[in-house]
Short mmCIF file of C-alpha atoms and ligand atoms in Angstrom, two decimals:
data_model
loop_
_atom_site.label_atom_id
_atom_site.label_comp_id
_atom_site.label_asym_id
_atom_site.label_seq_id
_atom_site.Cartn_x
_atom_site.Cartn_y
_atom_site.Cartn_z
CA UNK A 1 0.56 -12.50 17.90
CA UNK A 2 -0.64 -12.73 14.19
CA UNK A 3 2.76 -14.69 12.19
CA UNK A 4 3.96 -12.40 9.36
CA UNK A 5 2.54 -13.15 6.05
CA UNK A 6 3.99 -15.46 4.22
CA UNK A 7 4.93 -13.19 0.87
CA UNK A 8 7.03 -14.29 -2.03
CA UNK A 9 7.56 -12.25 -5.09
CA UNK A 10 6.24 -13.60 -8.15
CA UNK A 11 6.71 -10.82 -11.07
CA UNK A 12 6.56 -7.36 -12.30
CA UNK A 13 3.40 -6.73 -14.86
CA UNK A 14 3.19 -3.40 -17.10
CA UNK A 15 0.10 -3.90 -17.18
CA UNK A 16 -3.42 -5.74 -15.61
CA UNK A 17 -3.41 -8.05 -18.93
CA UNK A 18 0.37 -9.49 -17.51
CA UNK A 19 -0.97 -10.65 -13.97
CA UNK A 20 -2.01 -14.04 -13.65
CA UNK A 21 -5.59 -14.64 -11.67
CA UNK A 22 -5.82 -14.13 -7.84
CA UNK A 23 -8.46 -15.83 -5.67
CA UNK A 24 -7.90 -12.36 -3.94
CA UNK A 25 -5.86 -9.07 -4.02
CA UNK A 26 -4.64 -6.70 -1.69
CA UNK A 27 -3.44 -3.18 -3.75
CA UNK A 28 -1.39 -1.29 -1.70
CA UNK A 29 -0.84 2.31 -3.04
CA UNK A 30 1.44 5.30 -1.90
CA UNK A 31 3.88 8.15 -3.35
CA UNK A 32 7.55 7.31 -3.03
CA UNK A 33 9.02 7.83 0.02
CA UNK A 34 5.69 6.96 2.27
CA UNK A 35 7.05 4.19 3.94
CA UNK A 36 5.65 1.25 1.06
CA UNK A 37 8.17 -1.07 0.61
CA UNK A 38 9.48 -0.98 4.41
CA UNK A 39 5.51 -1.69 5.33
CA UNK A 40 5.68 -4.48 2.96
CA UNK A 41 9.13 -5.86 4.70
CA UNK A 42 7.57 -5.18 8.14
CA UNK A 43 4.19 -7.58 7.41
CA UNK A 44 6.05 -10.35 6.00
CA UNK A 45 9.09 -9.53 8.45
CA UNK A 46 11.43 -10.28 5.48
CA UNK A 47 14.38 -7.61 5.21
CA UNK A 48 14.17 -7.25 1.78
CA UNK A 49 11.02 -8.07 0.05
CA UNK A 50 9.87 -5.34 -1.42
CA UNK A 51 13.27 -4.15 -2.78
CA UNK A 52 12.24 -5.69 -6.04
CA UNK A 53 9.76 -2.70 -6.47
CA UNK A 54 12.69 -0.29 -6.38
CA UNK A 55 14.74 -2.21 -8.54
CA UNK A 56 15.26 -0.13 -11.92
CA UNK A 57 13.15 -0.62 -14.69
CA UNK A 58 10.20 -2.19 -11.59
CA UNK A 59 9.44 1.23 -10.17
CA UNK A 60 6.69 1.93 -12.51
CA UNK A 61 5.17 -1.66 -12.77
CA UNK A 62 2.79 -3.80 -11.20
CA UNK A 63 4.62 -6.08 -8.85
CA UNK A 64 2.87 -9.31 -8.09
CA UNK A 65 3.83 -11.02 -4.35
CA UNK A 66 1.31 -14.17 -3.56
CA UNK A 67 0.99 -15.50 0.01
CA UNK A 68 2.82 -18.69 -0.07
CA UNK A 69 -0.45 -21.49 -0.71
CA UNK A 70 2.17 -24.27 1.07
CA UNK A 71 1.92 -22.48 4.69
CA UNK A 72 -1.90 -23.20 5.21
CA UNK A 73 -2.72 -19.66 4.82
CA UNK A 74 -5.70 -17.74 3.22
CA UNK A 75 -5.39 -17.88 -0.29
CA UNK A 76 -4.44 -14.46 -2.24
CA UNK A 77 -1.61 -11.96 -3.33
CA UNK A 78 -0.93 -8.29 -2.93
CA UNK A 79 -0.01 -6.10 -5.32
CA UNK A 80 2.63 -2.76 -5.17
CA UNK A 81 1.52 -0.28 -7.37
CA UNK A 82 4.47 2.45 -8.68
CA UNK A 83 4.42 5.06 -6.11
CA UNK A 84 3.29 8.56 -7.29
CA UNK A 85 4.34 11.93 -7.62
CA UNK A 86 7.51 11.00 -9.09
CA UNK A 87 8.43 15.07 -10.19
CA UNK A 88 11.48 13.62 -12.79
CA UNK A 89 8.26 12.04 -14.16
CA UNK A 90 7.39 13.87 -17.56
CA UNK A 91 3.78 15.04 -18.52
CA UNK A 92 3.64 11.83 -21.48
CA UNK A 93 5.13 9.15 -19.18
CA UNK A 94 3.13 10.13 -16.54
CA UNK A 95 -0.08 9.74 -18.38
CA UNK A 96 0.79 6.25 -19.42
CA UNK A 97 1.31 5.45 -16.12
CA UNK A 98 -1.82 6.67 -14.57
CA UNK A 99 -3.76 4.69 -17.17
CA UNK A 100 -1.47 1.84 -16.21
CA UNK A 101 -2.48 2.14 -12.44
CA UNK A 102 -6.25 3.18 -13.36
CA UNK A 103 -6.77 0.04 -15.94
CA UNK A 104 -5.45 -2.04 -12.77
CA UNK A 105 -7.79 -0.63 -10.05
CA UNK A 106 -10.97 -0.96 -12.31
CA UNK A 107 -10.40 -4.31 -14.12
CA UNK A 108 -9.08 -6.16 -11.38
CA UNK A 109 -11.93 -8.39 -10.48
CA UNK A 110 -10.35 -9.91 -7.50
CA UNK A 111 -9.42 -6.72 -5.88
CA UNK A 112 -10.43 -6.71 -2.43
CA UNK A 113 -8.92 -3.62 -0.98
CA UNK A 114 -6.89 -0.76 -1.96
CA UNK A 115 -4.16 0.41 1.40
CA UNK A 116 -3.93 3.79 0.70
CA UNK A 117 -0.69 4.69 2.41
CA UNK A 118 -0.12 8.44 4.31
CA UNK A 119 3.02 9.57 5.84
CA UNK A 120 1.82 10.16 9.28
CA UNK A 121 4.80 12.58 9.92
CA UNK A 122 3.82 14.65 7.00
CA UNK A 123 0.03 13.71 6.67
CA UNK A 124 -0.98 13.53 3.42
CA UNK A 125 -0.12 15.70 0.07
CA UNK A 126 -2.33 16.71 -2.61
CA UNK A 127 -1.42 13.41 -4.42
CA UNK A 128 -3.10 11.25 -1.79
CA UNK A 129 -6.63 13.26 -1.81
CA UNK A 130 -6.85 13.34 -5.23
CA UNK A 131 -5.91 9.51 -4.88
CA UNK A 132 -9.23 9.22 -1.95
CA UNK A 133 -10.55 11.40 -4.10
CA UNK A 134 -10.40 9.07 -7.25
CA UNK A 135 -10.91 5.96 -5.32
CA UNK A 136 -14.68 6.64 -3.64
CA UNK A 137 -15.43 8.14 -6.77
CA UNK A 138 -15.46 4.47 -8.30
CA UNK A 139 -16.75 3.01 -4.81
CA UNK A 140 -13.69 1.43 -4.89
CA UNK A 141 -12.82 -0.69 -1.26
CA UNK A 142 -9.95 1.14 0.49
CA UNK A 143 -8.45 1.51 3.65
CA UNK A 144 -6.29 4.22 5.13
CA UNK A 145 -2.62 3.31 6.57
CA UNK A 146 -0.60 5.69 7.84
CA UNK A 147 2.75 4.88 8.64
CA UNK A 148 5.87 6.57 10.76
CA UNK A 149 3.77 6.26 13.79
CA UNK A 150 7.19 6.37 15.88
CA UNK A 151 8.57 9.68 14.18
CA UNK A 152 5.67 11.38 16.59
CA UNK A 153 6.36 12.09 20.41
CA UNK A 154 3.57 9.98 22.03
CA UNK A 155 2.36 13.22 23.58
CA UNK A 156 0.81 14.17 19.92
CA UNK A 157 0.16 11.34 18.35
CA UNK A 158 -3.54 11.39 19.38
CA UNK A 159 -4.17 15.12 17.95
CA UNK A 160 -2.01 13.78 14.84
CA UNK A 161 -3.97 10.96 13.88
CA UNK A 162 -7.52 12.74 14.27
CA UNK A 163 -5.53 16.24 12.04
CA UNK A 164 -5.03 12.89 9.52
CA UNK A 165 -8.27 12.11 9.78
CA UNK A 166 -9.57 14.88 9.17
CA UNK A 167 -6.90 15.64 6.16
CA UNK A 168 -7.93 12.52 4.57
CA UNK A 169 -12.03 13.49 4.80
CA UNK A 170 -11.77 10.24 7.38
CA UNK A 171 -13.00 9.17 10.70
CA UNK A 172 -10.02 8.70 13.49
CA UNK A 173 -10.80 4.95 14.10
CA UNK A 174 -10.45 4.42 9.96
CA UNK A 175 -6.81 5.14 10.22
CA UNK A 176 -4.94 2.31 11.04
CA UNK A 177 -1.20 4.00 11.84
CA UNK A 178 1.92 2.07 11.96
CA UNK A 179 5.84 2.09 12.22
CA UNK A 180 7.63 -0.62 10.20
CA UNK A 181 10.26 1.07 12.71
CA UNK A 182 8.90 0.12 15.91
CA UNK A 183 6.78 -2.47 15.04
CA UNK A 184 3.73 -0.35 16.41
CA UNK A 185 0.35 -1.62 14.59
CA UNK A 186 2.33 -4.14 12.39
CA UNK A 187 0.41 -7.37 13.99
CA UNK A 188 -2.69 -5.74 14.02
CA UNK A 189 -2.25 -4.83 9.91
CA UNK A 190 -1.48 -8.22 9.10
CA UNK A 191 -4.39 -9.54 10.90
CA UNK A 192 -6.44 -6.92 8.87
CA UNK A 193 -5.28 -7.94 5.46
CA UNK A 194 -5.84 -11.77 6.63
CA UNK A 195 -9.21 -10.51 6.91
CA UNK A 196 -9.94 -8.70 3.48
CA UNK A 197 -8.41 -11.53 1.70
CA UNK A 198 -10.21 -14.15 3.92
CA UNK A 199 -13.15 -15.65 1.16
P1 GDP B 201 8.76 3.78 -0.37
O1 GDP B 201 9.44 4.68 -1.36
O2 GDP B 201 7.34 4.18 -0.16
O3 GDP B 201 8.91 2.32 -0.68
O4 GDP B 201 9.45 4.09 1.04
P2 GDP B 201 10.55 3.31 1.90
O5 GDP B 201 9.97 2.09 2.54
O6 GDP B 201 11.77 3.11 1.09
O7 GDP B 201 10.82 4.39 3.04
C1 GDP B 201 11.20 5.72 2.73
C2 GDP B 201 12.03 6.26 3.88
O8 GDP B 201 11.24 6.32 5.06
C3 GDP B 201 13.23 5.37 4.22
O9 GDP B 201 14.28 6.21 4.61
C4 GDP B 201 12.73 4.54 5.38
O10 GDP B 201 13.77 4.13 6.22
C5 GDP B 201 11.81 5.52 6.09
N1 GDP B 201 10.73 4.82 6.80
C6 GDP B 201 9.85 3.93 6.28
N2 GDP B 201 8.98 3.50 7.22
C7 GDP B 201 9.34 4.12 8.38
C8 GDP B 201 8.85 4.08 9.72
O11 GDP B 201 7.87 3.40 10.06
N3 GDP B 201 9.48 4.87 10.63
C9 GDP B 201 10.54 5.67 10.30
N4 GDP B 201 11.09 6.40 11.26
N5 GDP B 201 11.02 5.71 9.05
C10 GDP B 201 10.45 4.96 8.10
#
């Protein structure tokens, strides 16, 4: 069994000029509601993590967690980008905030891999192609997690996860799926992001 990763928060940036340097970075990226911050609970099995990212004024900033360098881990941090498609958002703000997340994704030197997160109930909205979309446009690294895996009777999860494929302009075995519910895929993702941060 891979040991959860050892995540503590270190701050909230507005923008990539506020983050200090990373031997490595994980970006994990999502709208609201996907299933981010209880993925982020669910690796580092910690119950409330990522509840700093929902804290008001932190929803639309950069928040920093590094893995702990004192538990003989890889070295590296991962980063929880606002989640999108806020609709209270207005037109101005929401322009700020896409340069925000854009100026992060292409200046951050150390960034290894973007999780691109999919609600595997819902499969993915408009938001998270045009997110794909945007990311192998820059030949950007990024992975596909989908997430809810227990909210689908076993009997369809196999035609569910090839329609996400699909959905996502994917192949099947590029989808990792997982349920910070049940656990399902969690030891396998942690082992995975061991592995894009691993130098
Ligand atoms: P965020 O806005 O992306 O950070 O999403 P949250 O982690 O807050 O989750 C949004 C909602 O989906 C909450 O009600 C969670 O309890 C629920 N949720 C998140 N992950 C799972 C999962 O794996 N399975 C199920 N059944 N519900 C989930």
């Amino acid at each position: 069994m891979a040991s959860p990763l050892p995540l503590r928060f270190v701050l909230s940036a507005p923008d990539l000029s506020a983050l200090p340097s990373s031997p490595g970075e994980i970006a994990v990226a999502g709208r609201s509601n996907v299933g981010k911050s209880s993925l982020i609970n669910a690796v580092a099995n910690r119950r409330n993590l990522a509840q700093v990212s929902r804290t008001p004024g932190r929803t639309r900033l950069l928040n920093l967690f590094e893995l702990d360098s004192a538990a003989h881990e890889v070295r590296g941090s991962v980063v929880d980008l606002p989640g999108y498609g806020y609709a209270a958002v207005p037109g101005r703000t929401r322009a700020t905030w896409q340069k925000m997340i854009e100026g992060y994704l292409l200046g951050r030197d150390t960034l290894r891999m973007v999780a691109v997160l999919v609600d595997g109930e819902i499969g993915p909205t408009a938001l998270d192609t045009q997110m794909l979309e945007w990311l192998r446009a820059h030949e950007l690294p990024h992975a596909i997690v989908a997430t809810k895996h227990d909210k689908i009777p076993s009997t369809r999860r196999q035609k569910r996860k090839k329609d996400l494929a699909v959905a996502c302009d994917s192949a099947s075995k590029d989808v990792t799926w997982v349920s910070a519910v049940s656990g399902t895929g969690i030891d396998q993702l942690r082992t995975t992001m061991r592995g894009w941060l691993a130098p």
